[in-house]
Coordinates of C-alpha atoms in Angstrom, one line a residue:
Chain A
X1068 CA 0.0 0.0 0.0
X1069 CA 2.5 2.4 0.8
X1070 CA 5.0 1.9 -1.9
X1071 CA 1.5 2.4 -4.1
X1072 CA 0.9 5.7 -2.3
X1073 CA 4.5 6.5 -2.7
X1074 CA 4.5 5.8 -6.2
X1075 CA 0.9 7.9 -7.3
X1076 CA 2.9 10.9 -4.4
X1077 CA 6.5 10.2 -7.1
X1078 CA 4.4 10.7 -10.0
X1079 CA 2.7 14.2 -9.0
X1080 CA 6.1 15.3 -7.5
X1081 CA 7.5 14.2 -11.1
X1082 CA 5.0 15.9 -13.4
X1083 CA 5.4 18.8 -11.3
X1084 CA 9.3 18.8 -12.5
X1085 CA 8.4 18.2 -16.0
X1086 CA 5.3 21.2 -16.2
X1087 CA 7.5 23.6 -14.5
X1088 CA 10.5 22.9 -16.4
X1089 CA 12.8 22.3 -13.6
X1090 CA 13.1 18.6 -15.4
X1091 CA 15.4 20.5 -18.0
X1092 CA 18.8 21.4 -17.0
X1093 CA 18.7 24.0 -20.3
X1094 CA 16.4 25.6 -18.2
X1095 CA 17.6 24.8 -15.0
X1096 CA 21.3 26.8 -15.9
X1097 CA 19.3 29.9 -17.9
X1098 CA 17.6 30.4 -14.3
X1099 CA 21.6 30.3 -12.5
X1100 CA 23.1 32.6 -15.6
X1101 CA 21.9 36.0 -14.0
X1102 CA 24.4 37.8 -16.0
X1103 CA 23.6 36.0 -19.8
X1104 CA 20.7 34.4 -21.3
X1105 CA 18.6 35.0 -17.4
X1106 CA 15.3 32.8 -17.1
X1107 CA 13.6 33.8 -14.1
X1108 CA 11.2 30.8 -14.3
X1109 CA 12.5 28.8 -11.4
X1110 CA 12.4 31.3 -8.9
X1111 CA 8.3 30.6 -9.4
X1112 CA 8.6 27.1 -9.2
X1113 CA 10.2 27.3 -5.4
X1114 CA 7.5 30.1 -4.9
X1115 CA 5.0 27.7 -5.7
X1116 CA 6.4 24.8 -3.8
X1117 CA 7.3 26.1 -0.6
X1118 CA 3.9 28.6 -0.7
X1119 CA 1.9 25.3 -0.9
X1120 CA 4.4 23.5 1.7
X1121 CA 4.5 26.5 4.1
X1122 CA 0.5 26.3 4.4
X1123 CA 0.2 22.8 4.1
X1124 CA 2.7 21.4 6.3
X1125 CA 1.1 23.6 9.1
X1126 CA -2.5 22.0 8.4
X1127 CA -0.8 18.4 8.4
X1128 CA 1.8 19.1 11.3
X1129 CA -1.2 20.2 13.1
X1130 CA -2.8 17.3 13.1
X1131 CA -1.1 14.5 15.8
X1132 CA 0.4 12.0 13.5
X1133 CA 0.6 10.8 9.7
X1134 CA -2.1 8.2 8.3
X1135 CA 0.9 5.6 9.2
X1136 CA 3.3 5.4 11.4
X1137 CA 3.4 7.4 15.3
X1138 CA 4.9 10.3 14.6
X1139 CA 6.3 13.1 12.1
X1140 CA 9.8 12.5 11.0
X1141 CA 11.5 15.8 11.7
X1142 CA 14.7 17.2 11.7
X1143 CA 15.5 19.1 14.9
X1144 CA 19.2 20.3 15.1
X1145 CA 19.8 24.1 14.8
X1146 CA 23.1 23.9 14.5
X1147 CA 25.0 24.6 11.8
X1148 CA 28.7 22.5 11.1
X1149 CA 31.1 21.6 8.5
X1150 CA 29.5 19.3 6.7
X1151 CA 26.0 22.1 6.3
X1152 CA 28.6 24.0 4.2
X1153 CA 30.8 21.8 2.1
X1154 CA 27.9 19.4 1.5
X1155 CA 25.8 22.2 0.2
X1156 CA 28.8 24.0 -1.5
X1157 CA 30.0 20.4 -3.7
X1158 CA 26.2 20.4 -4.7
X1159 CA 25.7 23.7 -5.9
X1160 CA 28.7 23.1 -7.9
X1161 CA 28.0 19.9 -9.3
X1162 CA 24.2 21.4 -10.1
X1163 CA 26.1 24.6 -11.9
X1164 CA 27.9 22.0 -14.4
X1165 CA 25.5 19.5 -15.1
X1166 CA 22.2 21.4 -14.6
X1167 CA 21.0 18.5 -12.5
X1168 CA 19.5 17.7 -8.7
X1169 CA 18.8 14.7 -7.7
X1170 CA 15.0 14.6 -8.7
X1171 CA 15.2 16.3 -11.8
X1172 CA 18.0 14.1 -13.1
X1173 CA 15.4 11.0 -12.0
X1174 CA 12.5 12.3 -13.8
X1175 CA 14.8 12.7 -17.0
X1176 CA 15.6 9.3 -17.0
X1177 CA 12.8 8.5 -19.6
X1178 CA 13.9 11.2 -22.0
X1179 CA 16.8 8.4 -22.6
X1180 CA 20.0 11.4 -23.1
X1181 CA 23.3 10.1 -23.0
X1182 CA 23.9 12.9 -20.5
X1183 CA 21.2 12.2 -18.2
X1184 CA 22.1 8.3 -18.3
X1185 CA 25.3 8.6 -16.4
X1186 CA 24.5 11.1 -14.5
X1187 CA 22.1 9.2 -12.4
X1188 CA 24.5 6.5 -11.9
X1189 CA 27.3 8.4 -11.1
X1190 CA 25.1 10.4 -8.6
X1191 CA 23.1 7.2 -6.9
X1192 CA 27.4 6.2 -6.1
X1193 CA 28.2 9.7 -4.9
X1194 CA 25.3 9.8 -2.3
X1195 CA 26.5 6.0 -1.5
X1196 CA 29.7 7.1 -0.9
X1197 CA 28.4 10.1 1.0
X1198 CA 26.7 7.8 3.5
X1199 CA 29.0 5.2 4.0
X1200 CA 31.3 8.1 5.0
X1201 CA 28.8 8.9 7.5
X1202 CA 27.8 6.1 8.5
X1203 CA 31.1 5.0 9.7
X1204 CA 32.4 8.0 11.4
X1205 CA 34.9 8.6 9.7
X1206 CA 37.1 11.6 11.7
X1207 CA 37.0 14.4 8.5
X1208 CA 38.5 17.4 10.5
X1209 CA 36.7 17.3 13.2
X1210 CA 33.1 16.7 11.2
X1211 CA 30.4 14.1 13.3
X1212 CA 29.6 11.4 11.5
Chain B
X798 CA 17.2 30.9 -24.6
X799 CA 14.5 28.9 -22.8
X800 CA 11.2 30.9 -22.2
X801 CA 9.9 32.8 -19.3
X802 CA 7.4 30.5 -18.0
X803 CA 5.9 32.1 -14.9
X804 CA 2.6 30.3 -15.3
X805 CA 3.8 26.6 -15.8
X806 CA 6.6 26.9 -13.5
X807 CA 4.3 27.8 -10.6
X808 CA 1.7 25.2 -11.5
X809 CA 4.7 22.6 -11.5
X810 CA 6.2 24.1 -7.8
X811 CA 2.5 24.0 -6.7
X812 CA 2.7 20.0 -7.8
X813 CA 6.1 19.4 -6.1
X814 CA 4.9 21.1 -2.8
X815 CA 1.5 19.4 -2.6
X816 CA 3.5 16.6 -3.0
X817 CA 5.8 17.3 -0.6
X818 CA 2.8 17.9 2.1
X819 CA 0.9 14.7 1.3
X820 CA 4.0 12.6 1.7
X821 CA 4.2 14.4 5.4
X822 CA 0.4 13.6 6.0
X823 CA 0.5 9.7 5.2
X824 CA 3.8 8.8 6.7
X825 CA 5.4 11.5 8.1
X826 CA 8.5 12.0 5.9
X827 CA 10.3 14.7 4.4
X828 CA 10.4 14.6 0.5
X829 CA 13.7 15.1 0.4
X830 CA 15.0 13.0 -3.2
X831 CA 18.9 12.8 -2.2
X832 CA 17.5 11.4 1.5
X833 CA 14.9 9.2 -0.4
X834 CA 17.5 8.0 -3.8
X835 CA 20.8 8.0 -1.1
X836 CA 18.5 5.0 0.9
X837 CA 18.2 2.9 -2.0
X838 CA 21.5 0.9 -2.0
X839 CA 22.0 -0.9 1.3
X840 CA 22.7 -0.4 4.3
X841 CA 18.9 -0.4 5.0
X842 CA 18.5 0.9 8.8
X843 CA 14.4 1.2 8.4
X844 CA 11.7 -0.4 7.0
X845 CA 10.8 2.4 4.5
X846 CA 12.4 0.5 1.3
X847 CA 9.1 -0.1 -0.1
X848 CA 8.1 3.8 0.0
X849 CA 11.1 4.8 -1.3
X850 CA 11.3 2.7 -4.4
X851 CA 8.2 3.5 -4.7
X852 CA 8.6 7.3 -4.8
X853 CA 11.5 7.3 -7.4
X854 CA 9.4 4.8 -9.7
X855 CA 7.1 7.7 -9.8
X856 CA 9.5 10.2 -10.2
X857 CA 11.1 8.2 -13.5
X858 CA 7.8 7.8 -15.2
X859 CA 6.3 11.0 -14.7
X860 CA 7.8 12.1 -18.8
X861 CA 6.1 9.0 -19.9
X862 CA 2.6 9.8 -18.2
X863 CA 2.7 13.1 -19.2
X864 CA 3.6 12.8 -22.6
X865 CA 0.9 9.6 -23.0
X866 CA -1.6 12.2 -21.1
X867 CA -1.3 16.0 -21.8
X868 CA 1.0 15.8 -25.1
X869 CA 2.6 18.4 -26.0
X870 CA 6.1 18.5 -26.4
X871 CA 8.7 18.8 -23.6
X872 CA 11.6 21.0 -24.1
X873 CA 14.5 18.7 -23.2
X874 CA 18.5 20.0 -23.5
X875 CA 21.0 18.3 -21.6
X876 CA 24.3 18.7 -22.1
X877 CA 26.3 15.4 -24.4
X878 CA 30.0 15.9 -22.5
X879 CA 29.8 11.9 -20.5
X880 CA 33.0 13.0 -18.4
X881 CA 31.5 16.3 -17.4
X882 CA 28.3 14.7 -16.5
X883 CA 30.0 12.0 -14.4
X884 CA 31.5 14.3 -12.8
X885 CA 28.8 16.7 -12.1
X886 CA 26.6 13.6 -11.0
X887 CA 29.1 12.2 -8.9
X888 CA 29.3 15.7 -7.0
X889 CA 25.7 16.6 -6.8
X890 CA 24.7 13.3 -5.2
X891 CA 28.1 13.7 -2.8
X892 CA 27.3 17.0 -1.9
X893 CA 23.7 16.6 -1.3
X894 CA 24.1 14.0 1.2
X895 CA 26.9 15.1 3.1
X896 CA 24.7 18.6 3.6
X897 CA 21.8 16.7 4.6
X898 CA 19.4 17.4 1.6
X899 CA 19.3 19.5 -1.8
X900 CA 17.0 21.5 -3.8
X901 CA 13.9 19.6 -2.4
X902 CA 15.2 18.5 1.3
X903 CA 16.1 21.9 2.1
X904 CA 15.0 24.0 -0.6
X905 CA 11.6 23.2 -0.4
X906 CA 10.8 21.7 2.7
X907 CA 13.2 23.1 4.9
X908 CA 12.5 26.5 3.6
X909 CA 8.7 26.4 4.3
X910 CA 9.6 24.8 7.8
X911 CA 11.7 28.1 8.8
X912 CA 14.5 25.7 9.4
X913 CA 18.0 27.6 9.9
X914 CA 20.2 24.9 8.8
X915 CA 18.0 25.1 5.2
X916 CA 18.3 28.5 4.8
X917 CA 22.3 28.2 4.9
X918 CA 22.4 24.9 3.1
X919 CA 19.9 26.7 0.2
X920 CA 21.9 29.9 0.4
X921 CA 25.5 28.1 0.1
X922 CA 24.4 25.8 -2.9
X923 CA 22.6 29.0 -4.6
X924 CA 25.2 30.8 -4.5
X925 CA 28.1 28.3 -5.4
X926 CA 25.7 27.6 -8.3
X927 CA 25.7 31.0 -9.6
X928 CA 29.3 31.5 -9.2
X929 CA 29.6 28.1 -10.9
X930 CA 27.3 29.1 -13.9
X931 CA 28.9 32.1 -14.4
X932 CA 32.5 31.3 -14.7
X933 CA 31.7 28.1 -17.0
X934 CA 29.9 30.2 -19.2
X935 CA 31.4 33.9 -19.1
X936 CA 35.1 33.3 -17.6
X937 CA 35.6 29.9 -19.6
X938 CA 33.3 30.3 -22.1
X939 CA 33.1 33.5 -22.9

């Protein structure tokens, strides 16, 4: 039941990247060239998406637990370490060359591009790597695991 | 050039948020994709497998519903250069799990949860991503 839930939930999330055009990095790297060929479209697809979150996360977070499980699964650490910064930083660099994040380069799976094909893989290892990293520990200049 | 789509790009963030909040609603989780993809290869720590799969089978066949449903043709570039993209995949999934999220974790959820750490994640990857754009295209390429 829930991997059907999660599926019809992957889907609307999906089309969402494909109407708005966030599922095309062309598009994607107009929105991040301010000083050249500027498209400004992206700026309304966060609008959109954290308007609708903002108002609806309130309704549902009101409420005292999801349709299954306890509880909400929330983060609740305010502080802010290494790994907030360089984790963020790699990203936004790897997004500026390749014009991908991680959902959009899923969606664009089915448009079959050379580019898009080993991306994904390539990214699916990096976020493996990422965690095992994490997972174990590992003493990276003073960075919790 | 790529058109100025205000309309369908706020339609399509409308989607990804209402998304986002129904995901909360049934089972409490954040739709954050790097969190949700970066679980798919073992170790498995939850029971949550099932949901996840699930959520990136959507996410890959979204083109094919839409195009077997609404039509119209997608505008679709992405860039040929295999080492580049490699490169650029291997980094982005890296860097989005080692900062605890990307565009959607913190971007979108984060952001409409007033979180701190989201607001610096979002800020730092923004701004690395301009700088980025910028010097491939006016530095280098220009």
């Amino acid at each position: 039941m829930s991997f059907l839930v999660n599926l019809g939930l992957g889907l609307l999330f999906g089309l969402g990247l494909v109407i708005s055009g966030m599922a095309n990095p062309a598009k994607v790297l107009n929105f991040l060239d301010l000083f050249g060929t500027w498209d400004p479209s992206l700026a309304f697809v966060m609008g959109g998406a954290v308007i609708v979150a903002f108002f609806g996360y309130r309704l549902v977070l009101s409420r005292g637990s999801p349709v299954v499980g306890e509880t909400f699964h929330l983060p609740n650490r305010n502080d802010i370490d290494h790994r907030l910064i360089v984790g963020p930083a790699l990203f936004g660099f790897g997004w500026g060359l390749g014009g991908f994040c991680p959902g959009p380069a899923l969606t664009a799976l089915s448009f079959g591009e050379i580019g898009t094909l080993v991306f994904v893989p390539a990214m699916i290892v990096g976020m493996w790597a990422a965690r095992l990293l994490s997972d174990g520990n590992l003493s990276l200049a003073g960075v919790r695991g | 050039m790529t058109e100025f789509t205000p309309l369908a790009s706020l339609i399509g963030g409308a989607m990804i948020g209402l998304s986002s909040v129904l995901l909360m609603a049934w089972e409490g989780r954040i739709a954050g994709i790097s969190g949700i993809a970066g679980r798919l290869l073992p170790p498995y720590r939850d029971s949550a497998f099932a949901s996840r799969f699930g959520f990136v089978i959507g996410l890959v066949i979204a083109p094919l519903i839409y195009l077997s449903t609404l039509g119209g043709p997608v505008e679709h570039t992405v860039s040929s250069n295999v080492p580049l993209m490699v490169a650029a995949g291997a980094i982005v999934g890296f860097g989005s799990v080692w900062g605890y999220g990307c565009t959607s974790g913190h971007g979108v959820c984060g952001l409409s949860r007033l979180s701190a750490r989201s607001m610096v994640a979002t800020g730092v990857f923004m701004a690395v991503a301009f700088v980025t754009v910028f010097f491939v295209r006016h530095i280098i390429g220009g």
